[in-house]
Short mmCIF file of C-alpha atoms (C1' of nucleotides) in Angstrom, two decimals:
data_model
loop_
_atom_site.label_atom_id
_atom_site.label_comp_id
_atom_site.label_asym_id
_atom_site.label_seq_id
_atom_site.Cartn_x
_atom_site.Cartn_y
_atom_site.Cartn_z
CA MET A 10 -36.80 -71.11 -85.63
CA PRO A 11 -40.15 -70.79 -83.85
CA ASP A 12 -42.03 -67.54 -84.18
CA ASN A 13 -41.28 -64.92 -81.62
CA THR A 14 -44.72 -63.35 -81.58
CA GLU A 15 -45.76 -62.01 -78.23
CA LYS A 16 -47.48 -64.45 -76.00
CA PRO A 17 -50.09 -63.25 -73.56
CA VAL A 18 -49.35 -66.04 -71.15
CA ARG A 19 -47.29 -64.80 -68.28
CA SER A 20 -45.15 -67.17 -66.31
CA GLY A 21 -43.84 -66.96 -62.83
CA THR A 22 -45.43 -65.67 -59.71
CA ASP A 23 -46.52 -62.25 -60.84
CA THR A 24 -50.25 -62.33 -61.33
CA ALA A 25 -50.08 -58.96 -63.04
CA ALA A 26 -53.28 -57.82 -64.72
CA GLY A 27 -52.08 -58.94 -68.12
CA GLU A 28 -54.68 -61.00 -69.93
CA ARG A 29 -55.31 -64.21 -68.02
CA PRO A 30 -54.56 -64.09 -64.30
CA ARG A 31 -54.04 -67.88 -64.46
CA ARG A 32 -54.57 -68.75 -60.83
CA ARG A 33 -51.68 -70.98 -59.84
CA GLN A 34 -52.17 -73.81 -57.40
CA ALA A 35 -49.65 -74.67 -54.70
CA ARG A 36 -48.62 -77.63 -56.84
CA GLY A 37 -47.84 -75.29 -59.71
CA GLU A 38 -45.68 -73.04 -57.57
CA ARG A 39 -43.79 -76.08 -56.40
CA ARG A 40 -43.26 -77.21 -59.98
CA ILE A 41 -42.02 -73.76 -60.95
CA ALA A 42 -39.47 -73.78 -58.15
CA GLN A 43 -38.48 -77.30 -59.17
CA LEU A 44 -38.09 -76.31 -62.80
CA LEU A 45 -36.14 -73.21 -61.91
CA ALA A 46 -33.76 -75.22 -59.76
CA ALA A 47 -33.31 -77.74 -62.56
CA ALA A 48 -32.75 -74.94 -65.04
CA ALA A 49 -30.14 -73.39 -62.75
CA SER A 50 -28.32 -76.70 -62.61
CA VAL A 51 -28.42 -77.26 -66.35
CA PHE A 52 -27.59 -73.68 -67.28
CA CYS A 53 -24.71 -73.78 -64.86
CA SER A 54 -23.13 -76.89 -66.28
CA ALA A 55 -23.89 -76.39 -69.96
CA GLY A 56 -24.53 -72.70 -70.55
CA TYR A 57 -27.72 -71.16 -71.82
CA THR A 58 -27.77 -72.14 -75.49
CA ALA A 59 -26.44 -75.64 -74.94
CA ALA A 60 -29.06 -76.30 -72.27
CA SER A 61 -32.10 -77.92 -73.89
CA THR A 62 -35.56 -77.48 -72.50
CA ASN A 63 -35.99 -81.24 -72.65
CA ALA A 64 -32.91 -81.62 -70.45
CA ILE A 65 -34.29 -79.11 -67.97
CA ALA A 66 -37.60 -80.95 -67.85
CA ARG A 67 -35.81 -84.28 -67.43
CA GLU A 68 -33.64 -82.83 -64.64
CA ALA A 69 -36.81 -81.65 -62.93
CA GLY A 70 -38.44 -85.04 -63.45
CA VAL A 71 -41.32 -83.76 -65.56
CA SER A 72 -42.31 -83.93 -69.20
CA PRO A 73 -41.53 -81.19 -71.75
CA GLY A 74 -45.22 -80.39 -71.96
CA THR A 75 -45.35 -79.68 -68.24
CA LEU A 76 -42.44 -77.28 -68.54
CA TYR A 77 -44.32 -75.30 -71.16
CA GLN A 78 -47.33 -75.15 -68.89
CA PHE A 79 -45.39 -72.69 -66.74
CA PHE A 80 -43.02 -70.98 -69.14
CA PRO A 81 -43.95 -69.73 -72.61
CA ASN A 82 -40.46 -70.43 -73.93
CA LYS A 83 -36.88 -71.17 -73.02
CA GLU A 84 -35.93 -67.54 -72.69
CA ALA A 85 -38.64 -66.98 -70.10
CA ILE A 86 -37.05 -69.59 -67.87
CA ALA A 87 -33.74 -67.77 -67.87
CA ILE A 88 -35.47 -64.43 -67.41
CA GLU A 89 -37.48 -65.61 -64.44
CA LEU A 90 -34.37 -67.18 -62.95
CA GLY A 91 -32.40 -64.01 -63.50
CA ASP A 92 -35.21 -61.91 -62.06
CA ARG A 93 -35.30 -63.91 -58.87
CA LEU A 94 -31.53 -63.84 -58.49
CA VAL A 95 -31.32 -60.10 -59.08
CA HIS A 96 -34.16 -59.55 -56.66
CA GLU A 97 -32.46 -61.60 -53.99
CA MET A 98 -29.16 -59.86 -54.58
CA ARG A 99 -30.74 -56.43 -54.40
CA GLU A 100 -32.51 -57.37 -51.21
CA THR A 101 -29.65 -59.10 -49.45
CA TYR A 102 -26.68 -57.08 -50.61
CA GLY A 103 -28.20 -53.83 -51.79
CA GLU A 104 -26.55 -51.84 -49.07
CA ALA A 105 -23.10 -53.21 -49.86
CA LEU A 106 -22.49 -50.40 -52.30
CA ALA A 107 -24.30 -47.68 -50.39
CA PRO A 108 -22.33 -44.46 -49.98
CA VAL A 109 -20.24 -44.70 -46.85
CA GLU A 110 -20.11 -42.06 -44.19
CA PRO A 111 -17.14 -39.75 -44.48
CA GLY A 112 -14.02 -41.07 -42.82
CA THR A 113 -14.57 -44.72 -43.62
CA PRO A 114 -11.32 -46.21 -44.83
CA LEU A 115 -11.29 -47.25 -48.47
CA GLU A 116 -10.00 -50.64 -47.45
CA GLU A 117 -13.08 -51.22 -45.38
CA ALA A 118 -15.52 -50.23 -48.09
CA VAL A 119 -13.76 -52.37 -50.69
CA ALA A 120 -13.55 -55.38 -48.40
CA ALA A 121 -17.23 -55.16 -47.47
CA ALA A 122 -18.41 -54.89 -51.06
CA VAL A 123 -16.11 -57.62 -52.34
CA ASP A 124 -16.95 -60.04 -49.55
CA ARG A 125 -20.68 -59.70 -50.02
CA PHE A 126 -20.68 -60.05 -53.78
CA ILE A 127 -18.22 -62.91 -53.79
CA ASP A 128 -20.38 -64.66 -51.23
CA PHE A 129 -23.49 -64.22 -53.33
CA ASN A 130 -21.84 -65.53 -56.46
CA CYS A 131 -20.41 -68.52 -54.66
CA ARG A 132 -23.83 -69.43 -53.37
CA HIS A 133 -25.46 -68.92 -56.77
CA PRO A 134 -23.02 -69.99 -59.47
CA VAL A 135 -25.80 -69.81 -62.05
CA PHE A 136 -25.75 -66.07 -61.70
CA PHE A 137 -22.32 -65.83 -63.23
CA ALA A 138 -23.17 -68.26 -65.99
CA LEU A 139 -26.35 -66.39 -66.86
CA MET A 140 -25.05 -62.86 -66.61
CA HIS A 141 -21.62 -63.25 -68.11
CA GLY A 142 -22.34 -66.01 -70.57
CA PRO A 143 -21.66 -64.88 -74.14
CA ASP A 144 -24.52 -66.78 -75.68
CA ILE A 145 -27.40 -65.25 -73.83
CA PRO A 146 -30.29 -63.92 -75.90
CA GLY A 147 -31.54 -60.37 -76.06
CA ARG A 148 -33.79 -60.10 -73.04
CA ILE A 149 -31.31 -61.50 -70.56
CA ALA A 150 -28.59 -59.33 -72.00
CA GLU A 151 -30.87 -56.36 -71.38
CA GLU A 152 -31.38 -57.46 -67.82
CA HIS A 153 -27.65 -57.87 -67.40
CA ASP A 154 -27.03 -54.46 -68.89
CA ALA A 155 -29.58 -52.94 -66.53
CA LEU A 156 -27.96 -54.59 -63.53
CA HIS A 157 -24.55 -53.55 -64.75
CA ALA A 158 -25.70 -49.95 -65.14
CA THR A 159 -27.17 -50.00 -61.64
CA LEU A 160 -24.00 -51.38 -60.14
CA LEU A 161 -21.94 -48.93 -62.14
CA SER A 162 -23.81 -45.89 -60.85
CA ARG A 163 -23.66 -47.29 -57.31
CA VAL A 164 -19.93 -47.72 -57.58
CA GLU A 165 -19.63 -44.25 -59.06
CA VAL A 166 -21.46 -42.73 -56.11
CA LEU A 167 -19.37 -44.74 -53.71
CA LEU A 168 -16.16 -43.69 -55.44
CA ALA A 169 -17.27 -40.07 -55.44
CA CYS A 170 -17.09 -40.22 -51.65
CA PHE A 171 -13.40 -40.99 -51.92
CA MET A 172 -12.41 -38.84 -54.88
CA PRO A 173 -14.61 -35.74 -54.66
CA ASP A 174 -12.39 -33.55 -56.84
CA THR A 175 -12.31 -35.89 -59.83
CA PRO A 176 -14.37 -35.20 -62.98
CA ALA A 177 -17.41 -37.41 -63.38
CA ALA A 178 -16.08 -38.96 -66.59
CA ASP A 179 -12.96 -40.16 -64.83
CA VAL A 180 -14.94 -41.51 -61.91
CA SER A 181 -17.16 -43.36 -64.33
CA ARG A 182 -14.19 -44.90 -66.08
CA THR A 183 -12.67 -45.89 -62.76
CA ALA A 184 -15.91 -47.53 -61.73
CA GLN A 185 -16.05 -49.43 -64.98
CA VAL A 186 -12.51 -50.68 -64.42
CA CYS A 187 -13.39 -51.77 -60.88
CA LEU A 188 -16.39 -53.74 -62.06
CA SER A 189 -14.49 -55.40 -64.88
CA VAL A 190 -11.69 -56.34 -62.55
CA TYR A 191 -14.19 -57.72 -60.10
CA LYS A 192 -15.77 -59.83 -62.81
CA ALA A 193 -12.43 -61.20 -63.92
CA ALA A 194 -11.45 -62.02 -60.38
CA LEU A 195 -14.82 -63.63 -59.77
CA GLU A 196 -14.16 -66.09 -62.54
CA VAL A 197 -10.84 -67.04 -60.99
CA VAL A 198 -12.30 -67.20 -57.50
CA LEU A 199 -15.12 -69.48 -58.64
CA GLY A 200 -12.52 -71.72 -60.21
CA HIS A 201 -10.78 -72.38 -56.91
CA GLU A 202 -11.83 -73.54 -53.49
CA GLY A 203 -10.85 -73.27 -49.88
CA ALA A 204 -7.61 -71.54 -49.01
CA GLU A 205 -6.74 -70.76 -52.62
CA ARG A 206 -10.07 -69.13 -53.13
CA GLU A 207 -9.54 -66.94 -50.10
CA ALA A 208 -6.07 -66.03 -51.29
CA TYR A 209 -7.50 -64.80 -54.57
CA VAL A 210 -10.17 -62.82 -52.74
CA ARG A 211 -7.42 -61.23 -50.67
CA GLU A 212 -5.56 -60.47 -53.88
CA LEU A 213 -8.64 -58.86 -55.43
CA LYS A 214 -9.06 -56.58 -52.44
CA ASP A 215 -5.40 -55.59 -52.52
CA LEU A 216 -5.62 -54.96 -56.22
CA LEU A 217 -8.62 -52.68 -55.90
CA VAL A 218 -7.23 -50.80 -52.92
CA ARG A 219 -3.88 -50.23 -54.60
CA TYR A 220 -5.60 -49.12 -57.77
CA LEU A 221 -7.89 -46.68 -56.02
CA THR A 222 -5.61 -45.29 -53.33
CA PRO A 223 -3.56 -42.97 -55.57
CA LEU A 224 -6.78 -41.61 -57.05
CA THR A 225 -8.08 -40.66 -53.63
CA ALA A 226 -4.88 -38.91 -52.56
CA PRO A 227 -4.43 -35.72 -54.53
CA ARG A 228 -0.82 -35.29 -53.45
CA ALA A 229 1.56 -37.67 -55.19
CA GLY A 230 4.23 -37.46 -52.54
CA ALA A 231 2.03 -38.78 -49.76
CA PRO A 232 3.51 -41.65 -47.78
CA ALA A 233 2.45 -45.13 -48.83
CA GLY A 234 1.57 -48.03 -46.60
CA VAL A 235 -0.20 -45.73 -44.20
CA PRO A 236 -3.93 -45.27 -43.69
CA TRP A 237 -5.09 -42.34 -45.80
CA ARG A 238 -7.78 -39.77 -45.37
CA ASN A 239 -9.36 -37.81 -48.13
CA THR A 240 -12.00 -35.81 -46.32
CA PRO A 241 -10.87 -32.22 -45.85
CA MET B 21 -24.90 -86.12 -83.72
CA PRO B 22 -22.54 -87.25 -86.46
CA ASP B 23 -19.89 -89.75 -85.54
CA ASN B 24 -16.64 -88.36 -84.25
CA THR B 25 -14.48 -91.11 -85.59
CA GLU B 26 -11.04 -89.98 -86.54
CA LYS B 27 -10.69 -88.75 -90.06
CA PRO B 28 -7.42 -89.23 -91.87
CA VAL B 29 -7.95 -86.16 -93.99
CA ARG B 30 -5.83 -83.32 -92.71
CA SER B 31 -6.80 -79.77 -93.48
CA GLY B 32 -4.66 -76.71 -93.62
CA THR B 33 -1.20 -76.19 -94.92
CA ASP B 34 0.62 -78.87 -93.00
CA THR B 35 1.36 -81.69 -95.38
CA ALA B 36 2.46 -83.81 -92.46
CA ALA B 37 3.13 -87.46 -93.25
CA GLY B 38 -0.24 -88.52 -91.93
CA GLU B 39 -2.09 -90.75 -94.34
CA ARG B 40 -2.89 -88.84 -97.50
CA PRO B 41 -0.61 -85.91 -98.30
CA ARG B 42 -3.43 -84.47 -100.43
CA ARG B 43 -1.45 -82.15 -102.66
CA ARG B 44 -3.21 -78.81 -102.54
CA GLN B 45 -3.37 -76.61 -105.58
CA ALA B 46 -2.96 -72.85 -105.41
CA ARG B 47 -6.70 -72.56 -105.88
CA GLY B 48 -7.25 -74.70 -102.81
CA GLU B 49 -4.97 -72.60 -100.66
CA ARG B 50 -6.85 -69.53 -101.76
CA ARG B 51 -10.15 -71.14 -100.88
CA ILE B 52 -8.83 -72.10 -97.46
CA ALA B 53 -7.77 -68.53 -96.76
CA GLN B 54 -11.14 -67.33 -98.03
CA LEU B 55 -13.01 -69.79 -95.84
CA LEU B 56 -10.90 -68.93 -92.81
CA ALA B 57 -11.57 -65.24 -93.30
CA ALA B 58 -15.27 -65.92 -93.63
CA ALA B 59 -15.20 -68.11 -90.54
CA ALA B 60 -13.43 -65.38 -88.60
CA SER B 61 -16.12 -62.93 -89.57
CA VAL B 62 -18.99 -65.25 -88.69
CA PHE B 63 -17.41 -66.52 -85.45
CA CYS B 64 -16.74 -62.95 -84.45
CA SER B 65 -20.29 -61.75 -84.90
CA ALA B 66 -22.16 -64.85 -83.78
CA GLY B 67 -19.84 -66.90 -81.59
CA TYR B 68 -18.67 -70.42 -82.31
CA THR B 69 -21.78 -72.53 -81.67
CA ALA B 70 -24.20 -70.07 -83.24
CA ALA B 71 -22.07 -69.89 -86.37
CA SER B 72 -23.35 -72.45 -88.89
CA THR B 73 -21.08 -74.03 -91.45
CA ASN B 74 -23.60 -73.14 -94.12
CA ALA B 75 -23.33 -69.50 -93.09
CA ILE B 76 -19.54 -69.66 -93.26
CA ALA B 77 -19.71 -71.18 -96.72
CA ARG B 78 -22.22 -68.56 -97.84
CA GLU B 79 -20.03 -65.77 -96.43
CA ALA B 80 -17.12 -67.20 -98.38
CA GLY B 81 -19.26 -67.48 -101.49
CA VAL B 82 -18.92 -71.24 -101.85
CA SER B 83 -21.18 -74.23 -101.35
CA PRO B 84 -21.26 -76.31 -98.16
CA GLY B 85 -19.71 -79.21 -100.01
CA THR B 86 -16.72 -77.11 -100.98
CA LEU B 87 -16.17 -76.14 -97.36
CA TYR B 88 -15.99 -79.80 -96.38
CA GLN B 89 -13.45 -80.41 -99.11
CA PHE B 90 -10.94 -78.54 -96.97
CA PHE B 91 -12.12 -79.07 -93.41
CA PRO B 92 -13.32 -82.39 -91.99
CA ASN B 93 -15.75 -80.67 -89.64
CA LYS B 94 -16.73 -77.40 -88.05
CA GLU B 95 -14.32 -77.77 -85.16
CA ALA B 96 -11.38 -78.10 -87.54
CA ILE B 97 -12.16 -74.68 -88.96
CA ALA B 98 -11.92 -73.06 -85.57
CA ILE B 99 -8.82 -75.07 -84.70
CA GLU B 100 -7.02 -74.08 -87.88
CA LEU B 101 -8.04 -70.47 -87.34
CA GLY B 102 -6.84 -70.59 -83.75
CA ASP B 103 -3.61 -72.26 -84.78
CA ARG B 104 -2.81 -69.57 -87.30
CA LEU B 105 -3.63 -66.79 -84.85
CA VAL B 106 -1.57 -68.31 -82.07
CA HIS B 107 1.27 -68.85 -84.48
CA GLU B 108 1.17 -65.26 -85.64
CA MET B 109 0.99 -64.02 -82.08
CA ARG B 110 3.91 -66.14 -80.98
CA GLU B 111 5.94 -64.94 -83.94
CA THR B 112 5.07 -61.28 -83.77
CA TYR B 113 4.78 -60.70 -80.05
CA GLY B 114 6.67 -63.59 -78.55
CA GLU B 115 9.35 -61.38 -77.13
CA ALA B 116 6.85 -59.09 -75.44
CA LEU B 117 6.98 -61.21 -72.31
CA ALA B 118 10.64 -62.12 -72.47
CA PRO B 119 12.53 -61.60 -69.22
CA VAL B 120 13.81 -58.06 -69.11
CA GLU B 121 17.36 -57.13 -68.32
CA PRO B 122 17.87 -56.08 -64.71
CA GLY B 123 17.18 -52.42 -64.08
CA THR B 124 14.32 -52.06 -66.54
CA PRO B 125 11.52 -50.14 -64.87
CA LEU B 126 8.38 -52.13 -64.19
CA GLU B 127 6.35 -49.45 -65.89
CA GLU B 128 8.24 -50.01 -69.09
CA ALA B 129 7.84 -53.77 -69.07
CA VAL B 130 4.14 -53.53 -68.33
CA ALA B 131 3.54 -50.89 -70.98
CA ALA B 132 5.39 -52.87 -73.64
CA ALA B 133 3.54 -56.10 -72.94
CA VAL B 134 0.14 -54.45 -72.70
CA ASP B 135 0.60 -52.39 -75.86
CA ARG B 136 1.60 -55.35 -77.95
CA PHE B 137 -1.13 -57.66 -76.81
CA ILE B 138 -3.80 -55.02 -77.01
CA ASP B 139 -2.66 -54.22 -80.52
CA PHE B 140 -2.84 -57.85 -81.55
CA ASN B 141 -6.31 -58.34 -80.17
CA CYS B 142 -7.57 -55.16 -81.78
CA ARG B 143 -6.32 -56.34 -85.15
CA HIS B 144 -7.76 -59.83 -84.67
CA PRO B 145 -11.02 -59.57 -82.76
CA VAL B 146 -11.78 -63.20 -83.60
CA PHE B 147 -9.03 -64.21 -81.27
CA PHE B 148 -10.91 -62.96 -78.25
CA ALA B 149 -14.15 -64.51 -79.42
CA LEU B 150 -12.50 -67.87 -80.03
CA MET B 151 -10.33 -68.03 -76.95
CA HIS B 152 -12.63 -66.55 -74.36
CA GLY B 153 -15.95 -67.70 -75.74
CA PRO B 154 -17.75 -69.98 -73.32
CA ASP B 155 -19.23 -72.27 -75.93
CA ILE B 156 -16.05 -73.52 -77.52
CA PRO B 157 -15.62 -77.28 -77.87
CA GLY B 158 -12.93 -79.41 -76.33
CA ARG B 159 -10.07 -79.06 -78.76
CA ILE B 160 -10.12 -75.28 -78.88
CA ALA B 161 -10.44 -75.13 -75.13
CA GLU B 162 -7.32 -77.28 -74.94
CA GLU B 163 -5.54 -74.91 -77.27
CA HIS B 164 -6.65 -72.00 -75.17
CA ASP B 165 -5.51 -73.71 -72.00
CA ALA B 166 -2.13 -74.41 -73.58
CA LEU B 167 -1.75 -70.80 -74.63
CA HIS B 168 -2.88 -69.64 -71.22
CA ALA B 169 -0.34 -71.88 -69.53
CA THR B 170 2.40 -70.60 -71.81
CA LEU B 171 1.52 -67.00 -71.12
CA LEU B 172 1.24 -67.74 -67.42
CA SER B 173 4.73 -69.19 -67.19
CA ARG B 174 6.11 -66.34 -69.27
CA VAL B 175 4.53 -63.82 -66.95
CA GLU B 176 5.82 -65.75 -63.97
CA VAL B 177 9.37 -65.60 -65.28
CA LEU B 178 8.95 -61.93 -66.05
CA LEU B 179 7.58 -61.22 -62.59
CA ALA B 180 10.37 -63.21 -60.99
CA CYS B 181 12.74 -60.56 -62.35
CA PHE B 182 10.96 -57.97 -60.29
CA MET B 183 10.16 -59.94 -57.16
CA PRO B 184 13.04 -62.37 -56.72
CA ASP B 185 12.44 -63.00 -53.01
CA THR B 186 8.82 -64.10 -53.37
CA PRO B 187 7.79 -67.77 -53.14
CA ALA B 188 6.92 -69.36 -56.46
CA ALA B 189 3.33 -70.01 -55.42
CA ASP B 190 2.76 -66.32 -54.74
CA VAL B 191 4.39 -65.33 -57.99
CA SER B 192 2.15 -67.78 -59.79
CA ARG B 193 -0.94 -66.35 -58.18
CA THR B 194 0.16 -62.84 -59.00
CA ALA B 195 0.71 -63.84 -62.62
CA GLN B 196 -2.74 -65.39 -62.75
CA VAL B 197 -4.26 -62.19 -61.40
CA CYS B 198 -2.37 -60.14 -63.98
CA LEU B 199 -3.62 -62.27 -66.85
CA SER B 200 -7.20 -62.22 -65.62
CA VAL B 201 -7.10 -58.49 -65.20
CA TYR B 202 -5.67 -58.13 -68.66
CA LYS B 203 -8.43 -60.26 -70.10
CA ALA B 204 -11.11 -58.24 -68.34
CA ALA B 205 -9.60 -54.99 -69.50
CA LEU B 206 -9.29 -56.35 -73.02
CA GLU B 207 -13.02 -56.86 -73.16
CA VAL B 208 -13.60 -53.27 -72.11
CA VAL B 209 -10.96 -51.95 -74.47
CA LEU B 210 -12.43 -53.82 -77.43
CA GLY B 211 -15.80 -52.30 -76.54
CA HIS B 212 -14.56 -48.76 -77.01
CA GLU B 213 -12.75 -46.84 -79.72
CA GLY B 214 -10.45 -43.92 -80.21
CA ALA B 215 -9.67 -41.73 -77.23
CA GLU B 216 -11.79 -43.76 -74.83
CA ARG B 217 -10.03 -46.94 -75.81
CA GLU B 218 -6.68 -45.35 -75.16
CA ALA B 219 -7.87 -44.06 -71.82
CA TYR B 220 -8.79 -47.59 -70.78
CA VAL B 221 -5.42 -48.88 -71.94
CA ARG B 222 -3.77 -46.19 -69.84
CA GLU B 223 -5.96 -47.28 -66.93
CA LEU B 224 -4.97 -50.92 -67.37
CA LYS B 225 -1.29 -50.04 -67.28
CA ASP B 226 -1.75 -47.93 -64.16
CA LEU B 227 -3.73 -50.71 -62.54
CA LEU B 228 -1.06 -53.31 -63.19
CA VAL B 229 1.78 -51.07 -62.13
CA ARG B 230 0.06 -50.07 -58.92
CA TYR B 231 -0.80 -53.68 -58.20
CA LEU B 232 2.71 -54.93 -58.78
CA THR B 233 4.78 -52.10 -57.34
CA PRO B 234 4.26 -52.93 -53.65
CA LEU B 235 5.16 -56.54 -54.39
CA THR B 236 8.47 -55.53 -55.91
CA ALA B 237 9.43 -53.18 -53.07
CA PRO B 238 10.09 -55.17 -49.92
CA ARG B 239 10.08 -52.04 -47.73
CA ALA B 240 6.59 -50.70 -47.10
CA GLY B 241 7.75 -47.20 -46.21
CA ALA B 242 9.36 -46.48 -49.56
CA PRO B 243 8.23 -43.25 -51.19
CA ALA B 244 5.42 -43.51 -53.70
CA GLY B 245 5.07 -41.77 -57.04
CA VAL B 246 8.78 -42.13 -57.69
CA PRO B 247 10.54 -44.55 -60.05
CA TRP B 248 11.58 -47.56 -58.07
CA ARG B 249 14.41 -49.99 -58.36
CA ASN B 250 14.46 -53.51 -57.06
CA THR B 251 17.84 -54.77 -58.18
CA PRO B 252 20.33 -54.63 -55.34
"C1'" DG C 8 -70.75 -84.71 -55.81
"C1'" DG C 9 -69.88 -82.21 -59.78
"C1'" DG C 10 -67.86 -79.23 -62.93
"C1'" DA C 11 -64.31 -76.07 -64.37
"C1'" DA C 12 -59.76 -75.13 -64.45
"C1'" DA C 13 -55.06 -76.22 -63.38
"C1'" DC C 14 -51.85 -79.85 -63.94
"C1'" DG C 15 -49.44 -83.54 -66.42
"C1'" DC C 16 -48.07 -86.32 -70.17
"C1'" DG C 17 -45.16 -87.70 -74.38
"C1'" DA C 18 -45.35 -88.58 -79.20
"C1'" DG C 19 -45.12 -85.46 -82.75
"C1'" DT C 20 -44.02 -81.06 -85.81
"C1'" DG C 21 -41.33 -78.00 -88.36
"C1'" DA C 22 -37.17 -75.59 -88.60
"C1'" DC C 23 -32.50 -75.83 -88.52
"C1'" DT C 24 -28.06 -78.11 -87.91
"C1'" DG C 25 -23.54 -80.40 -89.34
"C1'" DC C 26 -22.33 -83.05 -92.85
"C1'" DT C 27 -22.49 -86.43 -97.28
"C1'" DC C 28 -22.61 -87.88 -101.95
"C1'" DG C 29 -23.23 -88.24 -106.79
"C1'" DT C 30 -22.08 -85.55 -110.47
"C1'" DG C 31 -19.81 -82.19 -113.17
"C1'" DT C 32 -15.71 -78.82 -113.93
"C1'" DT C 33 -10.91 -77.25 -113.63
"C1'" DT C 34 -6.08 -78.02 -113.01
"C1'" DG C 35 -1.38 -80.01 -113.32
"C1'" DC C 36 1.56 -83.28 -115.41
"C1'" DC C 37 3.04 -86.60 -119.24
"C1'" DG D 10 -4.51 -84.18 -126.10
"C1'" DG D 11 -5.41 -87.08 -122.26
"C1'" DC D 12 -5.94 -88.58 -117.75
"C1'" DA D 13 -6.04 -88.56 -112.79
"C1'" DA D 14 -6.63 -85.81 -109.04
"C1'" DA D 15 -8.22 -81.63 -106.97
"C1'" DC D 16 -12.00 -78.61 -106.88
"C1'" DA D 17 -16.91 -77.26 -106.89
"C1'" DC D 18 -21.68 -77.84 -106.50
"C1'" DG D 19 -26.30 -78.22 -103.99
"C1'" DA D 20 -30.01 -81.30 -102.97
"C1'" DG D 21 -30.53 -84.18 -99.35
"C1'" DC D 22 -29.71 -87.13 -94.96
"C1'" DA D 23 -29.87 -87.93 -90.11
"C1'" DG D 24 -30.13 -85.71 -85.97
"C1'" DT D 25 -31.38 -82.17 -82.42
"C1'" DC D 26 -33.84 -78.43 -80.99
"C1'" DA D 27 -37.79 -75.56 -79.10
"C1'" DC D 28 -42.25 -76.09 -78.83
"C1'" DT D 29 -47.42 -78.08 -79.60
"C1'" DC D 30 -51.53 -80.69 -78.98
"C1'" DG D 31 -54.86 -83.93 -77.72
"C1'" DC D 32 -56.16 -86.32 -73.90
"C1'" DG D 33 -56.12 -88.07 -69.20
"C1'" DT D 34 -55.63 -86.77 -63.98
"C1'" DT D 35 -55.81 -83.89 -59.90
"C1'" DT D 36 -57.34 -79.93 -57.40
"C1'" DC D 37 -60.33 -76.31 -55.94
"C1'" DC D 38 -64.72 -74.22 -55.09
"C1'" DC D 39 -69.73 -74.41 -54.81
#
DNA sequence: GGGAAACGCGAGTGACTGCTCGTGTTTGCC
DNA sequence: GGCAAACACGAGCAGTCACTCGCGTTTCCC
């Protein structure tokens, strides 16, 4: 195993004041994008550990040496890729889990969140492979954990709008269940296409709504199949 | 990569009339059990691909050569392990998904199935690592697919007891959702212990019951929070 | 134009892998 | 006891992997 001593060389676009600003040329930025796209393809079809850096370089049409001109090691490729994906997700869908104004139906909030995240994952299948792959190394796992924690707290806040009288621990557990269920459904959804895919998305929404509805209605004898309201 | 030509040597306990019956001594059987236990431990903590045969042999306290006296290759170790686990599961919990007699509450059926499978997976954490690991090779994936298909059809039959008027395609999709949700919850459950674990199990049961209840009750206006009955 | 730095190459390096093989020991059966 | 087969060993083989290095090419800036 190669040594894991810290390397001063920073890859990617951030010209942070590390040690060597390493002015990138336009050609270099193009190569980086190329390599990242190739890595996404290879990671997606083979998983992180099974993807060899030589294969990524070959997919990008460059030599292994060129790859290492831009990334200090294999992990850095996945990290940069994950960073960019998380950044795009935060930017494009950040508001999907924002607390809703009082009175918004639960169905609406669930549908909006599910639709946006499903859409993102369908357009970036690497994301699922990178974040939920079991063979990812430490740094990416950290990144995944951080993202998971962020999403979790977002979902908690969102849920708190609908179940204001529930203890925080229970809300947290409910949020965790929602995220896990979403992840499971995502795997199934990504495994189907067209009408079947949409049917599973529909099923996921129903599942979440049915799971959450009783938690938002303090009275057990409330009528079912009717729009609910939880704001006093 | 070493050649994958078929090897006549059969490992494990089955003295099937293949090519060489290879009479095992008691010592050999003990070694096999030892090696399988070591493999379970290593697979569990490192995953299949990251687990090296040398590490398995070391964990078992034998030399690499001894390991290959009983298993033709690394894959065979995982296959034998998976076979034994599946066999034990089928034997011990096979009836967990048997069709219930009419009138059995859905809650009861769900709770029984969930409890048994959760229990099994808690006692054999390797099972989850082997079956749901993303880096498993072809043969084990086949085994997993076969088991998944078996469970799926069992769940379909079970669900058909509760939703007799639903098209088969919808029942199948519902069963698929149930299994995926179970798998997702299993991951969470295995990640916690004690009271928290039980709370998540409780949550999983509630989730499944709430998801399935509306499907079993054709009338949308039926009262909620009350035991239901779907048999005419 | 000229020089420095970024870019690009690809054979090569060392570590590790799954697996083999020659040799020696233990076991079961007569 | 004796013998064949099963068992056990561990150095070593072939292969792959992540990664390096020396050298040639292109680009930018003056």
